[in-house]
């Protein structure tokens, strides 16, 4: 079972809210998931309002072999879960 960390849409029409979830790679976007590790509110006022992530759970799932979607990867960098790569 290949796992992926991705966004699951919740909320309502014209007010999107997303949960950052760990799910089987083959399940539908809003289908079954294994665990919720955070939330993303694209209409939040500040950066702290937009992304909340349990960093320990995210690192644990990545250590277990879960891959991230491109969007979630950028959100995790924004939240400080990953250090931004430094150039020499």
XYZ file of N, CA and C in Angstrom:
264
model
N 0.848 -1.176 0.000
C 0.000 0.000 0.000
C 0.893 1.238 0.000
N 0.838 1.991 -1.079
C 1.597 3.240 -1.173
C 0.771 4.359 -0.548
N 1.373 5.068 0.394
C 0.653 6.149 1.059
C 1.140 7.490 0.550
N 0.244 8.450 0.588
C 0.548 9.789 0.107
C -0.057 10.801 1.071
N 0.684 11.876 1.320
C 0.170 12.979 2.126
C -0.376 13.997 1.141
N -1.666 14.297 1.254
C -2.308 15.176 0.280
C -3.453 15.946 0.923
N -4.089 16.794 0.123
C -5.187 17.618 0.615
C -6.524 16.923 0.382
N -7.430 17.086 1.339
C -8.800 16.583 1.227
C -9.723 17.775 1.415
N -10.542 18.064 0.434
C -11.384 19.255 0.494
C -12.583 19.044 1.410
N -12.783 20.028 2.281
C -13.972 20.105 3.122
C -14.454 21.543 3.015
N -15.449 21.922 3.768
C -15.943 23.293 3.674
C -17.209 23.331 2.848
N -17.415 24.447 2.169
C -18.629 24.588 1.369
C -18.318 25.357 0.094
N -19.330 25.611 -0.683
C -19.188 26.312 -1.945
C -18.623 27.714 -1.697
N -17.613 28.085 -2.448
C -16.931 29.380 -2.353
C -16.229 29.616 -1.016
N -16.111 28.620 -0.183
C -15.345 28.729 1.056
C -14.580 27.417 1.259
N -13.518 27.220 0.483
C -12.800 25.955 0.577
C -11.955 25.877 1.843
N -11.963 24.733 2.467
C -11.082 24.389 3.568
C -10.523 23.016 3.231
N -9.300 22.775 3.615
C -8.669 21.503 3.295
C -8.098 20.880 4.553
N -8.141 19.564 4.606
C -7.445 18.821 5.643
C -6.232 18.182 4.985
N -5.120 18.213 5.676
C -3.923 17.527 5.196
C -4.002 16.120 5.767
N -4.132 15.135 4.878
C -4.371 13.761 5.311
C -3.337 12.814 4.729
N -3.197 11.680 5.387
C -2.418 10.565 4.865
C -3.433 9.579 4.317
N -3.297 9.242 3.031
C -4.273 8.356 2.399
C -3.563 7.390 1.464
N -4.248 6.302 1.155
C -3.750 5.382 0.145
C -3.724 6.125 -1.183
N -2.703 5.904 -1.950
C -2.498 6.636 -3.194
C -3.641 6.438 -4.184
N -4.331 5.316 -4.091
C -5.366 5.011 -5.073
C -6.772 5.410 -4.637
N -6.938 5.888 -3.419
C -8.269 6.294 -2.976
C -8.615 7.664 -3.554
N -9.905 7.966 -3.729
C -10.311 9.251 -4.306
C -9.909 10.430 -3.421
N -9.918 11.623 -3.996
C -9.480 12.833 -3.290
C -10.197 13.011 -1.959
N -11.506 12.868 -1.960
C -12.280 13.056 -0.739
C -12.728 11.728 -0.141
N -12.055 10.654 -0.507
C -12.436 9.328 -0.039
C -11.780 8.960 1.279
N -11.532 7.667 1.437
C -10.981 7.152 2.685
C -9.584 7.692 2.934
N -9.271 7.877 4.206
C -7.936 8.312 4.581
C -7.520 7.581 5.844
N -6.230 7.639 6.133
C -5.690 6.933 7.287
C -5.651 7.840 8.516
N -5.148 9.072 8.331
C -4.984 9.971 9.472
C -4.989 11.421 9.002
N -5.546 12.308 9.818
C -5.502 13.751 9.561
C -4.292 14.304 10.303
N -3.417 15.026 9.586
C -2.228 15.574 10.249
C -2.208 17.098 10.251
N -3.210 17.740 9.647
C -3.239 19.198 9.677
C -4.391 19.757 8.870
N -4.425 21.098 8.789
C -5.456 21.790 8.019
C -4.829 22.901 7.198
N -5.541 23.309 6.142
C -5.110 24.413 5.293
C -6.332 25.250 4.954
N -6.259 26.543 5.273
C -7.327 27.487 4.972
C -6.767 28.521 4.003
N -7.044 28.401 2.703
C -6.463 29.329 1.734
C -6.928 30.766 1.900
N -8.036 30.993 2.600
C -8.535 32.352 2.786
C -8.180 32.921 4.152
N -7.248 32.303 4.856
C -6.819 32.801 6.160
C -6.116 34.140 6.032
N -6.182 34.945 7.085
C -5.619 36.297 7.051
C -4.097 36.290 7.157
N -3.541 35.486 8.046
C -2.093 35.450 8.233
C -1.576 34.061 7.885
N -0.260 33.947 7.781
C 0.338 32.654 7.453
C 0.035 31.620 8.535
N -0.006 32.051 9.787
C -0.314 31.122 10.880
C -1.760 30.635 10.800
N -2.663 31.470 10.290
C -4.063 31.066 10.130
C -4.243 30.098 8.970
N -3.368 30.158 7.987
C -3.551 29.354 6.782
C -3.196 27.884 6.982
N -2.055 27.601 7.603
C -1.574 26.225 7.691
C -1.333 25.840 9.148
N -1.930 24.734 9.567
C -1.605 24.134 10.861
C -1.278 22.672 10.607
N -0.107 22.244 11.073
C 0.355 20.882 10.811
C 0.972 20.309 12.080
N 0.707 19.040 12.333
C 1.410 18.323 13.390
C 2.721 17.838 12.773
N 3.801 18.573 13.033
C 5.090 18.317 12.385
C 5.629 16.930 12.711
N 5.439 16.473 13.945
C 5.946 15.151 14.323
C 5.269 14.044 13.525
N 3.951 14.150 13.360
C 3.229 13.143 12.576
C 3.661 13.181 11.114
N 3.851 14.385 10.568
C 4.266 14.505 9.170
C 5.636 13.870 8.964
N 6.583 14.180 9.841
C 7.927 13.591 9.726
C 7.873 12.077 9.896
N 7.035 11.597 10.807
C 6.908 10.166 11.042
C 6.395 9.450 9.795
N 5.355 9.995 9.161
C 4.814 9.362 7.959
C 5.809 9.404 6.804
N 6.539 10.495 6.684
C 7.540 10.582 5.615
C 8.662 9.584 5.871
N 9.038 9.398 7.135
C 10.060 8.406 7.473
C 9.581 6.989 7.165
N 8.272 6.762 7.259
C 7.701 5.451 6.937
C 7.580 5.217 5.434
N 7.838 6.243 4.626
C 7.808 6.065 3.181
C 6.671 6.757 2.467
N 5.884 7.563 3.161
C 4.791 8.283 2.504
C 5.362 9.399 1.635
N 4.792 9.578 0.458
C 5.203 10.675 -0.415
C 4.214 11.820 -0.251
N 4.639 13.021 -0.642
C 3.766 14.188 -0.525
C 3.391 14.683 -1.909
N 2.216 15.278 -2.006
C 1.861 15.951 -3.251
C 2.669 17.245 -3.316
N 2.766 17.845 -4.488
C 3.552 19.068 -4.634
C 2.986 20.191 -3.778
N 1.675 20.302 -3.727
C 1.041 21.354 -2.934
C 1.329 21.164 -1.454
N 1.185 19.956 -0.969
C 1.435 19.691 0.447
C 2.908 19.901 0.776
N 3.786 19.547 -0.140
C 5.211 19.752 0.101
C 5.518 21.238 0.300
N 4.931 22.102 -0.523
C 5.166 23.536 -0.354
C 4.519 24.050 0.932
N 3.360 23.504 1.314
C 2.718 23.908 2.566
C 3.540 23.478 3.779
N 4.141 22.288 3.708
C 4.975 21.826 4.814
C 6.229 22.687 4.955
N 6.781 23.125 3.841
C 7.925 24.042 3.900
C 7.506 25.371 4.512
N 6.332 25.849 4.132
C 5.797 27.101 4.665
C 5.589 27.007 6.174
N 5.149 25.854 6.640
C 4.883 25.657 8.063
C 6.152 25.381 8.862
N 7.273 25.182 8.172
C 8.536 24.960 8.866
C 8.822 23.515 9.202
N 8.089 22.581 8.614
C 8.349 21.169 8.858
C 9.659 20.769 8.193
N 9.899 21.282 7.005
C 11.146 21.050 6.291
C 11.935 22.339 6.261
N 13.231 22.233 6.378
C 14.073 23.419 6.214
C 14.218 23.687 4.724
N 14.207 24.953 4.353
C 14.382 25.311 2.950
C 15.802 24.951 2.531
N 15.987 24.393 1.339
C 17.336 24.014 0.913
C 18.223 25.245 0.747
N 19.448 25.127 1.218
C 20.386 26.242 1.102
C 21.267 26.028 -0.112
N 21.612 27.106 -0.782
C 22.490 27.016 -1.943
C 23.877 27.458 -1.530
N 24.880 26.772 -2.024
C 26.264 27.083 -1.643
C 26.856 28.151 -2.518
